[in-house]
């Protein structure tokens, strides 16, 4: 499908005491803002929103027909070899519970960074929730890698994983993977048949990134398949995934009032239709530059040895930022004091968008690690930057902040890695709780820890039993901080 290139829209919204003169005729913003501490000068913030471009299905009919022929031929051969079972004509149509098909690479800490730009078309451009986030004739779900899609593709940041266990039934590699316009090229792709005969397809992969396993070999749920790319009929790095039941019928993994294809959700845990979240927070010397497609984005990030009086651009990237959903921002000095705080409330819904604010540090800015913080609902993301210093690997927490507690993969079907960083030795406890608050597993107790740390939880309780499918919380507690995160376990 076609994806938008970002364009700068000058929704600059400052009307403080130093407001713009009327003759400047600045367009009104698509939202409202409020300064709660400090002074935010005129014309210092705005949003980067996508251009409206035409969209088309990801697979041409010719490519789809060829793939279907290859799948049928490979299926017959694998059944004859005893690798696949012949379909049971009396068995009901089924699909196994599906995991999220993307995960961040092990050394990438921003999360999956994917916005759903198109769902399955249920007719008349209606998606499963009776909205219009689809394309005419679209047979799958499009996961658009955002932000900085080309940078993330070039650095193998976002991996495609098997949504359920199965056997590779089609694998295509070697095709050009930097498409910027709709075309008739073939995509790099994997078709995976599951144990019940259903199938998921993974399209637009990066060239030469596909798993070394071939047709007829088995992969497990959550196992690596490749890297998100832009091969085939595509205008930007994204994953196009289609799902077919055991009878070969197209189904939509998302279930809602306008989905008549299947009777329930096929996801082990279905995301909400509007899943508002912050994807990335950074400090820059200038706005990132997006060269002509398919050039890699120039980040212009600035984090270490920043001089007092420097002007910085702070960016916050959002997914599904809903109208009326206020986001708060704070800047904190090394001593923990709040230097500036403000908020912004969009007046429109944005599928994916970035907010920027330019701030000039004072000439007498404190030396040390500063923090920029963005909050949306219950989510708070923080970014450290150093004034006249470098930011250490393990950043000292300031009041109200805590270590970078995170985990992967999520959801998990087996083990989960919990990661955190401690700037100095501390006695900590790490424990897992169920939704009722009952302690399930103690992973660390009165442990003296320092620096970066990875703890693997095998999905078992303190008695060695596998926990059941559901939502759990893990809590890291030290002498002066407590931090908790949510995780999902799928069995």
GROMACS .gro file of C-alpha atoms in nm:
model
  491
    1UNK     CA    1   0.000   0.000   0.000
    2UNK     CA    2   0.102   0.362  -0.017
    3UNK     CA    3   0.226   0.537   0.295
    4UNK     CA    4   0.255   0.912   0.356
    5UNK     CA    5   0.578   1.106   0.353
    6UNK     CA    6   0.595   1.343   0.649
    7UNK     CA    7   0.546   1.712   0.583
    8UNK     CA    8   0.585   2.000   0.827
    9UNK     CA    9   0.254   2.170   0.906
   10UNK     CA   10   0.306   2.499   1.084
   11UNK     CA   11   0.047   2.454   1.354
   12UNK     CA   12   0.250   2.680   1.583
   13UNK     CA   13   0.035   2.753   1.875
   14UNK     CA   14   0.189   3.008   2.108
   15UNK     CA   15  -0.030   3.295   2.229
   16UNK     CA   16   0.141   3.388   2.558
   17UNK     CA   17   0.214   3.739   2.685
   18UNK     CA   18   0.458   3.777   2.397
   19UNK     CA   19   0.189   3.668   2.150
   20UNK     CA   20   0.213   3.721   1.776
   21UNK     CA   21   0.097   4.051   1.634
   22UNK     CA   22  -0.244   4.018   1.463
   23UNK     CA   23  -0.103   4.102   1.120
   24UNK     CA   24   0.108   3.780   1.125
   25UNK     CA   25  -0.213   3.584   1.052
   26UNK     CA   26  -0.097   3.256   1.202
   27UNK     CA   27  -0.350   2.977   1.145
   28UNK     CA   28  -0.521   2.853   1.463
   29UNK     CA   29  -0.379   2.528   1.603
   30UNK     CA   30  -0.558   2.191   1.588
   31UNK     CA   31  -0.560   2.180   1.967
   32UNK     CA   32  -0.487   2.377   2.283
   33UNK     CA   33  -0.187   2.420   2.509
   34UNK     CA   34  -0.120   2.544   2.859
   35UNK     CA   35   0.204   2.642   3.032
   36UNK     CA   36   0.207   2.535   3.397
   37UNK     CA   37   0.560   2.644   3.488
   38UNK     CA   38   0.820   2.864   3.320
   39UNK     CA   39   0.778   3.059   2.997
   40UNK     CA   40   0.717   2.905   2.656
   41UNK     CA   41   0.780   3.172   2.393
   42UNK     CA   42   0.573   3.219   2.073
   43UNK     CA   43   0.612   2.986   1.775
   44UNK     CA   44   0.819   2.728   1.956
   45UNK     CA   45   0.619   2.412   1.901
   46UNK     CA   46   0.413   2.233   1.640
   47UNK     CA   47   0.332   1.896   1.490
   48UNK     CA   48   0.453   1.688   1.197
   49UNK     CA   49   0.156   1.521   1.033
   50UNK     CA   50   0.133   1.287   0.731
   51UNK     CA   51   0.018   1.405   0.392
   52UNK     CA   52  -0.300   1.255   0.253
   53UNK     CA   53  -0.203   1.014  -0.026
   54UNK     CA   54  -0.389   0.752  -0.225
   55UNK     CA   55  -0.376   0.396  -0.090
   56UNK     CA   56  -0.392   0.063  -0.272
   57UNK     CA   57  -0.376  -0.306  -0.173
   58UNK     CA   58  -0.028  -0.441  -0.102
   59UNK     CA   59  -0.036  -0.743  -0.335
   60UNK     CA   60  -0.117  -0.724  -0.703
   61UNK     CA   61  -0.354  -0.988  -0.834
   62UNK     CA   62  -0.072  -1.135  -1.044
   63UNK     CA   63   0.160  -1.173  -0.745
   64UNK     CA   64  -0.121  -1.315  -0.533
   65UNK     CA   65  -0.218  -1.571  -0.799
   66UNK     CA   66   0.143  -1.685  -0.843
   67UNK     CA   67   0.187  -1.720  -0.465
   68UNK     CA   68  -0.133  -1.923  -0.436
   69UNK     CA   69  -0.013  -2.159  -0.709
   70UNK     CA   70   0.323  -2.205  -0.535
   71UNK     CA   71   0.153  -2.261  -0.199
   72UNK     CA   72  -0.075  -2.530  -0.349
   73UNK     CA   73   0.220  -2.704  -0.517
   74UNK     CA   74   0.434  -2.695  -0.201
   75UNK     CA   75   0.145  -2.813   0.015
   76UNK     CA   76   0.089  -3.120  -0.206
   77UNK     CA   77   0.460  -3.204  -0.195
   78UNK     CA   78   0.485  -3.162   0.182
   79UNK     CA   79   0.175  -3.376   0.240
   80UNK     CA   80   0.323  -3.647   0.018
   81UNK     CA   81   0.647  -3.631   0.219
   82UNK     CA   82   0.456  -3.661   0.547
   83UNK     CA   83   0.563  -3.316   0.666
   84UNK     CA   84   0.211  -3.175   0.654
   85UNK     CA   85  -0.115  -3.351   0.732
   86UNK     CA   86  -0.386  -3.367   0.470
   87UNK     CA   87  -0.682  -3.142   0.558
   88UNK     CA   88  -0.981  -3.302   0.729
   89UNK     CA   89  -1.292  -3.202   0.529
   90UNK     CA   90  -1.514  -3.260   0.834
   91UNK     CA   91  -1.311  -3.048   1.076
   92UNK     CA   92  -1.443  -2.699   1.162
   93UNK     CA   93  -1.258  -2.395   1.029
   94UNK     CA   94  -1.004  -2.283   1.288
   95UNK     CA   95  -0.716  -2.043   1.350
   96UNK     CA   96  -0.478  -2.066   1.651
   97UNK     CA   97  -0.446  -1.775   1.893
   98UNK     CA   98  -0.209  -1.524   1.732
   99UNK     CA   99   0.075  -1.334   1.894
  100UNK     CA  100   0.179  -0.983   1.786
  101UNK     CA  101   0.393  -1.037   1.471
  102UNK     CA  102   0.658  -0.771   1.545
  103UNK     CA  103   0.922  -0.729   1.810
  104UNK     CA  104   1.210  -0.493   1.872
  105UNK     CA  105   1.560  -0.624   1.809
  106UNK     CA  106   1.744  -0.715   2.134
  107UNK     CA  107   1.957  -0.397   2.138
  108UNK     CA  108   1.671  -0.164   2.039
  109UNK     CA  109   1.483  -0.004   2.328
  110UNK     CA  110   1.205   0.196   2.164
  111UNK     CA  111   0.957  -0.093   2.139
  112UNK     CA  112   0.776  -0.208   1.826
  113UNK     CA  113   0.696   0.139   1.697
  114UNK     CA  114   0.418   0.029   1.464
  115UNK     CA  115   0.096   0.210   1.380
  116UNK     CA  116  -0.189   0.017   1.219
  117UNK     CA  117  -0.252   0.213   0.900
  118UNK     CA  118  -0.496  -0.028   0.732
  119UNK     CA  119  -0.719  -0.312   0.852
  120UNK     CA  120  -0.905  -0.571   0.643
  121UNK     CA  121  -1.175  -0.422   0.420
  122UNK     CA  122  -1.514  -0.567   0.516
  123UNK     CA  123  -1.683  -0.405   0.217
  124UNK     CA  124  -1.755  -0.043   0.126
  125UNK     CA  125  -1.431   0.070   0.293
  126UNK     CA  126  -1.542  -0.038   0.640
  127UNK     CA  127  -1.303  -0.195   0.891
  128UNK     CA  128  -1.381  -0.443   1.170
  129UNK     CA  129  -1.485  -0.164   1.410
  130UNK     CA  130  -1.713   0.006   1.154
  131UNK     CA  131  -1.452   0.274   1.095
  132UNK     CA  132  -1.275   0.366   0.771
  133UNK     CA  133  -0.914   0.266   0.848
  134UNK     CA  134  -0.888   0.038   0.546
  135UNK     CA  135  -0.834   0.027   0.169
  136UNK     CA  136  -1.072  -0.095  -0.098
  137UNK     CA  137  -1.019  -0.469  -0.137
  138UNK     CA  138  -0.756  -0.487   0.139
  139UNK     CA  139  -0.716  -0.844   0.267
  140UNK     CA  140  -0.474  -0.794   0.553
  141UNK     CA  141  -0.344  -0.572   0.832
  142UNK     CA  142  -0.070  -0.317   0.765
  143UNK     CA  143   0.179  -0.246   1.045
  144UNK     CA  144   0.360   0.076   0.949
  145UNK     CA  145   0.701   0.119   1.115
  146UNK     CA  146   0.700   0.460   1.282
  147UNK     CA  147   0.889   0.678   1.343
  148UNK     CA  148   1.203   0.683   1.124
  149UNK     CA  149   1.105   0.379   0.915
  150UNK     CA  150   1.407   0.376   0.680
  151UNK     CA  151   1.654   0.423   0.966
  152UNK     CA  152   1.495   0.132   1.149
  153UNK     CA  153   1.492  -0.084   0.839
  154UNK     CA  154   1.860  -0.014   0.765
  155UNK     CA  155   1.956  -0.095   1.125
  156UNK     CA  156   1.738  -0.409   1.154
  157UNK     CA  157   1.549  -0.255   1.445
  158UNK     CA  158   1.207  -0.419   1.399
  159UNK     CA  159   1.181  -0.794   1.346
  160UNK     CA  160   0.893  -0.998   1.209
  161UNK     CA  161   0.811  -1.308   1.415
  162UNK     CA  162   0.572  -1.599   1.369
  163UNK     CA  163   0.228  -1.520   1.509
  164UNK     CA  164   0.177  -1.892   1.574
  165UNK     CA  165   0.380  -2.211   1.537
  166UNK     CA  166   0.378  -2.376   1.195
  167UNK     CA  167   0.559  -2.490   0.883
  168UNK     CA  168   0.702  -2.261   0.615
  169UNK     CA  169   0.504  -2.329   0.300
  170UNK     CA  170   0.634  -2.044   0.083
  171UNK     CA  171   0.951  -1.839   0.107
  172UNK     CA  172   1.052  -1.570  -0.143
  173UNK     CA  173   1.371  -1.363  -0.105
  174UNK     CA  174   1.611  -1.161  -0.323
  175UNK     CA  175   1.368  -0.889  -0.437
  176UNK     CA  176   1.442  -0.515  -0.424
  177UNK     CA  177   1.334  -0.385  -0.084
  178UNK     CA  178   1.335  -0.002  -0.105
  179UNK     CA  179   1.013   0.057  -0.298
  180UNK     CA  180   0.873   0.409  -0.279
  181UNK     CA  181   0.576   0.383  -0.516
  182UNK     CA  182   0.308   0.136  -0.617
  183UNK     CA  183   0.451  -0.113  -0.867
  184UNK     CA  184   0.425  -0.467  -1.001
  185UNK     CA  185   0.739  -0.596  -0.829
  186UNK     CA  186   0.734  -0.911  -0.617
  187UNK     CA  187   0.781  -0.883  -0.242
  188UNK     CA  188   1.004  -1.084  -0.013
  189UNK     CA  189   0.764  -1.292   0.194
  190UNK     CA  190   0.693  -1.599   0.405
  191UNK     CA  191   0.370  -1.797   0.415
  192UNK     CA  192   0.334  -2.007   0.728
  193UNK     CA  193   0.087  -2.294   0.762
  194UNK     CA  194  -0.017  -2.369   1.119
  195UNK     CA  195  -0.084  -2.708   1.272
  196UNK     CA  196  -0.461  -2.682   1.219
  197UNK     CA  197  -0.417  -2.599   0.848
  198UNK     CA  198  -0.471  -2.224   0.881
  199UNK     CA  199  -0.213  -1.982   0.739
  200UNK     CA  200  -0.057  -1.644   0.805
  201UNK     CA  201   0.138  -1.448   0.543
  202UNK     CA  202   0.419  -1.196   0.605
  203UNK     CA  203   0.491  -0.960   0.315
  204UNK     CA  204   0.737  -0.675   0.224
  205UNK     CA  205   1.040  -0.816   0.410
  206UNK     CA  206   1.391  -0.671   0.383
  207UNK     CA  207   1.610  -0.850   0.130
  208UNK     CA  208   1.837  -1.124   0.269
  209UNK     CA  209   1.688  -1.084   0.618
  210UNK     CA  210   1.464  -1.390   0.603
  211UNK     CA  211   1.518  -1.682   0.837
  212UNK     CA  212   1.766  -1.943   0.718
  213UNK     CA  213   1.491  -2.205   0.747
  214UNK     CA  214   1.329  -2.312   0.422
  215UNK     CA  215   1.005  -2.454   0.290
  216UNK     CA  216   0.898  -2.754   0.495
  217UNK     CA  217   1.082  -2.649   0.811
  218UNK     CA  218   0.902  -2.569   1.134
  219UNK     CA  219   0.910  -2.245   1.333
  220UNK     CA  220   0.767  -2.180   1.678
  221UNK     CA  221   0.539  -1.899   1.791
  222UNK     CA  222   0.745  -1.581   1.834
  223UNK     CA  223   1.039  -1.717   1.629
  224UNK     CA  224   1.229  -1.482   1.400
  225UNK     CA  225   1.113  -1.470   1.036
  226UNK     CA  226   1.282  -1.156   0.900
  227UNK     CA  227   1.312  -0.777   0.917
  228UNK     CA  228   1.046  -0.526   0.813
  229UNK     CA  229   1.122  -0.379   0.469
  230UNK     CA  230   0.958  -0.222   0.166
  231UNK     CA  231   0.980  -0.487  -0.105
  232UNK     CA  232   0.709  -0.530  -0.366
  233UNK     CA  233   0.401  -0.308  -0.400
  234UNK     CA  234   0.490  -0.067  -0.120
  235UNK     CA  235   0.583   0.294  -0.048
  236UNK     CA  236   0.751   0.249   0.289
  237UNK     CA  237   0.875  -0.011   0.539
  238UNK     CA  238   0.580  -0.202   0.680
  239UNK     CA  239   0.448  -0.551   0.741
  240UNK     CA  240   0.141  -0.668   0.552
  241UNK     CA  241  -0.007  -0.975   0.727
  242UNK     CA  242  -0.301  -1.183   0.603
  243UNK     CA  243  -0.477  -1.464   0.791
  244UNK     CA  244  -0.666  -1.761   0.641
  245UNK     CA  245  -0.857  -2.024   0.836
  246UNK     CA  246  -0.809  -2.401   0.800
  247UNK     CA  247  -1.058  -2.406   0.510
  248UNK     CA  248  -0.867  -2.136   0.321
  249UNK     CA  249  -1.115  -1.858   0.394
  250UNK     CA  250  -0.991  -1.504   0.456
  251UNK     CA  251  -1.044  -1.392   0.816
  252UNK     CA  252  -0.967  -1.077   1.013
  253UNK     CA  253  -0.767  -1.128   1.335
  254UNK     CA  254  -0.945  -0.826   1.482
  255UNK     CA  255  -1.304  -0.879   1.589
  256UNK     CA  256  -1.569  -0.610   1.627
  257UNK     CA  257  -1.921  -0.510   1.527
  258UNK     CA  258  -1.850  -0.497   1.152
  259UNK     CA  259  -1.653  -0.823   1.121
  260UNK     CA  260  -1.872  -1.101   0.979
  261UNK     CA  261  -1.576  -1.319   0.870
  262UNK     CA  262  -1.516  -1.485   1.207
  263UNK     CA  263  -1.708  -1.510   1.533
  264UNK     CA  264  -1.437  -1.387   1.772
  265UNK     CA  265  -1.096  -1.225   1.789
  266UNK     CA  266  -0.807  -1.436   1.664
  267UNK     CA  267  -0.549  -1.249   1.870
  268UNK     CA  268  -0.440  -1.401   2.198
  269UNK     CA  269  -0.482  -1.044   2.329
  270UNK     CA  270  -0.653  -0.794   2.097
  271UNK     CA  271  -0.536  -0.434   2.108
  272UNK     CA  272  -0.803  -0.161   2.133
  273UNK     CA  273  -0.908   0.008   1.810
  274UNK     CA  274  -0.754   0.335   1.928
  275UNK     CA  275  -0.437   0.239   2.115
  276UNK     CA  276  -0.302   0.578   2.220
  277UNK     CA  277   0.065   0.563   2.316
  278UNK     CA  278   0.400   0.743   2.306
  279UNK     CA  279   0.648   0.569   2.079
  280UNK     CA  280   0.969   0.769   2.117
  281UNK     CA  281   1.111   1.075   2.300
  282UNK     CA  282   1.436   1.246   2.194
  283UNK     CA  283   1.640   1.569   2.198
  284UNK     CA  284   1.779   1.712   1.872
  285UNK     CA  285   1.995   1.995   1.745
  286UNK     CA  286   1.735   2.046   1.470
  287UNK     CA  287   1.431   1.868   1.334
  288UNK     CA  288   1.517   1.533   1.175
  289UNK     CA  289   1.559   1.550   0.798
  290UNK     CA  290   1.366   1.316   0.571
  291UNK     CA  291   1.552   1.288   0.237
  292UNK     CA  292   1.364   1.190  -0.078
  293UNK     CA  293   1.244   0.830  -0.054
  294UNK     CA  294   1.414   0.589   0.006
  295UNK     CA  295   1.687   0.788   0.177
  296UNK     CA  296   1.758   0.716   0.541
  297UNK     CA  297   1.642   0.982   0.784
  298UNK     CA  298   1.903   1.217   0.934
  299UNK     CA  299   1.825   1.215   1.305
  300UNK     CA  300   2.017   1.526   1.423
  301UNK     CA  301   2.004   1.386   1.776
  302UNK     CA  302   2.195   1.582   2.039
  303UNK     CA  303   2.235   1.431   2.386
  304UNK     CA  304   2.586   1.479   2.533
  305UNK     CA  305   2.805   1.779   2.619
  306UNK     CA  306   2.536   2.035   2.543
  307UNK     CA  307   2.637   2.392   2.620
  308UNK     CA  308   2.423   2.632   2.827
  309UNK     CA  309   2.225   2.864   2.602
  310UNK     CA  310   2.185   2.597   2.331
  311UNK     CA  311   1.850   2.569   2.153
  312UNK     CA  312   1.722   2.211   2.145
  313UNK     CA  313   1.431   2.054   1.962
  314UNK     CA  314   1.245   1.794   2.168
  315UNK     CA  315   1.035   1.541   1.975
  316UNK     CA  316   0.765   1.309   2.099
  317UNK     CA  317   0.623   1.050   1.858
  318UNK     CA  318   0.269   0.920   1.907
  319UNK     CA  319   0.048   0.642   1.782
  320UNK     CA  320  -0.332   0.687   1.781
  321UNK     CA  321  -0.323   1.027   1.950
  322UNK     CA  322  -0.691   1.089   2.010
  323UNK     CA  323  -0.866   1.426   1.996
  324UNK     CA  324  -0.897   1.576   2.343
  325UNK     CA  325  -0.630   1.348   2.495
  326UNK     CA  326  -0.391   1.585   2.670
  327UNK     CA  327  -0.019   1.514   2.678
  328UNK     CA  328   0.193   1.673   2.951
  329UNK     CA  329   0.559   1.771   2.919
  330UNK     CA  330   0.824   1.856   3.178
  331UNK     CA  331   1.191   1.951   3.180
  332UNK     CA  332   1.382   1.867   3.496
  333UNK     CA  333   1.718   2.001   3.610
  334UNK     CA  334   1.993   1.779   3.751
  335UNK     CA  335   1.882   1.871   4.105
  336UNK     CA  336   1.534   1.736   4.026
  337UNK     CA  337   1.367   2.077   4.017
  338UNK     CA  338   1.110   2.133   3.745
  339UNK     CA  339   1.238   2.399   3.504
  340UNK     CA  340   0.949   2.403   3.260
  341UNK     CA  341   0.614   2.227   3.229
  342UNK     CA  342   0.337   2.254   2.973
  343UNK     CA  343   0.070   2.049   2.798
  344UNK     CA  344  -0.088   2.007   2.458
  345UNK     CA  345  -0.430   1.873   2.361
  346UNK     CA  346  -0.495   1.781   1.995
  347UNK     CA  347  -0.823   1.875   1.837
  348UNK     CA  348  -0.807   1.591   1.583
  349UNK     CA  349  -0.726   1.220   1.581
  350UNK     CA  350  -0.383   1.128   1.443
  351UNK     CA  351  -0.293   0.772   1.345
  352UNK     CA  352   0.076   0.856   1.380
  353UNK     CA  353   0.221   1.200   1.444
  354UNK     CA  354   0.511   1.375   1.613
  355UNK     CA  355   0.504   1.679   1.839
  356UNK     CA  356   0.804   1.910   1.868
  357UNK     CA  357   0.898   2.192   2.103
  358UNK     CA  358   1.206   2.412   2.079
  359UNK     CA  359   1.361   2.523   2.408
  360UNK     CA  360   1.669   2.734   2.470
  361UNK     CA  361   1.860   2.634   2.780
  362UNK     CA  362   1.945   2.918   3.018
  363UNK     CA  363   2.295   3.063   3.008
  364UNK     CA  364   2.343   2.951   3.367
  365UNK     CA  365   2.199   2.601   3.309
  366UNK     CA  366   2.307   2.354   3.577
  367UNK     CA  367   2.582   2.114   3.477
  368UNK     CA  368   2.469   1.754   3.483
  369UNK     CA  369   2.199   1.525   3.347
  370UNK     CA  370   1.870   1.693   3.255
  371UNK     CA  371   1.545   1.512   3.176
  372UNK     CA  372   1.269   1.569   2.921
  373UNK     CA  373   0.949   1.388   3.014
  374UNK     CA  374   0.628   1.327   2.816
  375UNK     CA  375   0.311   1.176   2.962
  376UNK     CA  376   0.002   1.047   2.781
  377UNK     CA  377  -0.263   0.890   3.001
  378UNK     CA  378  -0.087   0.643   3.232
  379UNK     CA  379   0.227   0.624   3.013
  380UNK     CA  380   0.533   0.837   3.090
  381UNK     CA  381   0.846   0.829   2.876
  382UNK     CA  382   1.168   1.009   2.970
  383UNK     CA  383   1.484   1.111   2.791
  384UNK     CA  384   1.811   1.218   2.956
  385UNK     CA  385   2.050   1.474   2.807
  386UNK     CA  386   2.373   1.614   2.947
  387UNK     CA  387   2.467   1.980   2.993
  388UNK     CA  388   2.847   2.012   2.998
  389UNK     CA  389   2.863   1.636   3.052
  390UNK     CA  390   2.792   1.304   2.886
  391UNK     CA  391   2.493   1.093   2.984
  392UNK     CA  392   2.623   0.778   3.156
  393UNK     CA  393   2.503   0.434   3.053
  394UNK     CA  394   2.316   0.401   3.380
  395UNK     CA  395   2.154   0.738   3.449
  396UNK     CA  396   2.112   0.851   3.808
  397UNK     CA  397   1.742   0.878   3.886
  398UNK     CA  398   1.605   1.217   3.992
  399UNK     CA  399   1.302   1.256   4.218
  400UNK     CA  400   0.997   1.114   4.045
  401UNK     CA  401   1.205   0.912   3.799
  402UNK     CA  402   1.317   0.552   3.808
  403UNK     CA  403   1.548   0.308   3.624
  404UNK     CA  404   1.467   0.216   3.264
  405UNK     CA  405   1.251  -0.081   3.353
  406UNK     CA  406   1.133  -0.274   3.045
  407UNK     CA  407   1.077  -0.626   2.915
  408UNK     CA  408   1.059  -0.827   2.593
  409UNK     CA  409   0.897  -0.996   2.414
  410UNK     CA  410   0.540  -0.889   2.485
  411UNK     CA  411   0.318  -1.085   2.471
  412UNK     CA  412   0.530  -1.386   2.564
  413UNK     CA  413   0.451  -1.755   2.526
  414UNK     CA  414   0.747  -1.882   2.729
  415UNK     CA  415   1.025  -1.673   2.887
  416UNK     CA  416   1.041  -1.296   2.930
  417UNK     CA  417   1.353  -1.083   2.982
  418UNK     CA  418   1.315  -0.801   3.233
  419UNK     CA  419   1.580  -0.530   3.201
  420UNK     CA  420   1.674  -0.234   3.420
  421UNK     CA  421   1.970  -0.007   3.497
  422UNK     CA  422   2.093   0.107   3.839
  423UNK     CA  423   2.340   0.401   3.853
  424UNK     CA  424   2.482   0.289   4.187
  425UNK     CA  425   2.463  -0.013   4.412
  426UNK     CA  426   2.118  -0.061   4.559
  427UNK     CA  427   1.930  -0.339   4.737
  428UNK     CA  428   1.635  -0.431   4.516
  429UNK     CA  429   1.343  -0.668   4.493
  430UNK     CA  430   1.192  -0.782   4.162
  431UNK     CA  431   0.863  -0.970   4.177
  432UNK     CA  432   0.571  -1.068   3.951
  433UNK     CA  433   0.207  -1.024   4.053
  434UNK     CA  434  -0.126  -1.122   3.899
  435UNK     CA  435  -0.405  -0.872   3.831
  436UNK     CA  436  -0.551  -0.927   4.179
  437UNK     CA  437  -0.220  -0.822   4.338
  438UNK     CA  438  -0.122  -1.174   4.449
  439UNK     CA  439   0.253  -1.235   4.438
  440UNK     CA  440   0.326  -1.499   4.172
  441UNK     CA  441   0.705  -1.514   4.159
  442UNK     CA  442   0.993  -1.345   4.339
  443UNK     CA  443   1.284  -1.304   4.098
  444UNK     CA  444   1.516  -1.094   4.318
  445UNK     CA  445   1.502  -1.046   4.694
  446UNK     CA  446   1.737  -0.819   4.892
  447UNK     CA  447   1.981  -0.833   4.600
  448UNK     CA  448   2.268  -0.585   4.581
  449UNK     CA  449   2.272  -0.475   4.216
  450UNK     CA  450   2.442  -0.204   4.011
  451UNK     CA  451   2.450  -0.106   3.642
  452UNK     CA  452   2.253  -0.272   3.362
  453UNK     CA  453   2.083  -0.599   3.450
  454UNK     CA  454   1.876  -0.857   3.260
  455UNK     CA  455   1.660  -1.105   3.452
  456UNK     CA  456   1.484  -1.390   3.270
  457UNK     CA  457   1.146  -1.506   3.400
  458UNK     CA  458   1.056  -1.853   3.273
  459UNK     CA  459   0.681  -1.800   3.314
  460UNK     CA  460   0.659  -2.016   3.628
  461UNK     CA  461   0.535  -1.932   3.975
  462UNK     CA  462   0.728  -1.983   4.299
  463UNK     CA  463   0.615  -2.346   4.303
  464UNK     CA  464   0.756  -2.416   3.957
  465UNK     CA  465   0.419  -2.429   3.780
  466UNK     CA  466   0.354  -2.256   3.448
  467UNK     CA  467   0.131  -1.954   3.496
  468UNK     CA  468  -0.186  -1.935   3.289
  469UNK     CA  469  -0.265  -1.696   3.003
  470UNK     CA  470  -0.336  -1.348   3.130
  471UNK     CA  471  -0.205  -1.007   3.231
  472UNK     CA  472   0.064  -0.981   3.498
  473UNK     CA  473   0.261  -0.700   3.662
  474UNK     CA  474   0.627  -0.697   3.754
  475UNK     CA  475   0.762  -0.457   4.016
  476UNK     CA  476   1.116  -0.339   4.080
  477UNK     CA  477   1.160  -0.189   4.426
  478UNK     CA  478   1.471  -0.021   4.568
  479UNK     CA  479   1.552   0.192   4.869
  480UNK     CA  480   1.421   0.512   4.711
  481UNK     CA  481   1.206   0.404   4.416
  482UNK     CA  482   0.935   0.166   4.306
  483UNK     CA  483   0.850   0.097   3.942
  484UNK     CA  484   0.595  -0.142   3.789
  485UNK     CA  485   0.512  -0.253   3.435
  486UNK     CA  486   0.244  -0.471   3.275
  487UNK     CA  487   0.311  -0.785   3.068
  488UNK     CA  488   0.097  -1.043   2.892
  489UNK     CA  489   0.153  -1.420   2.898
  490UNK     CA  490   0.000  -1.638   2.626
  491UNK     CA  491  -0.015  -2.016   2.654
   0.00000   0.00000   0.00000
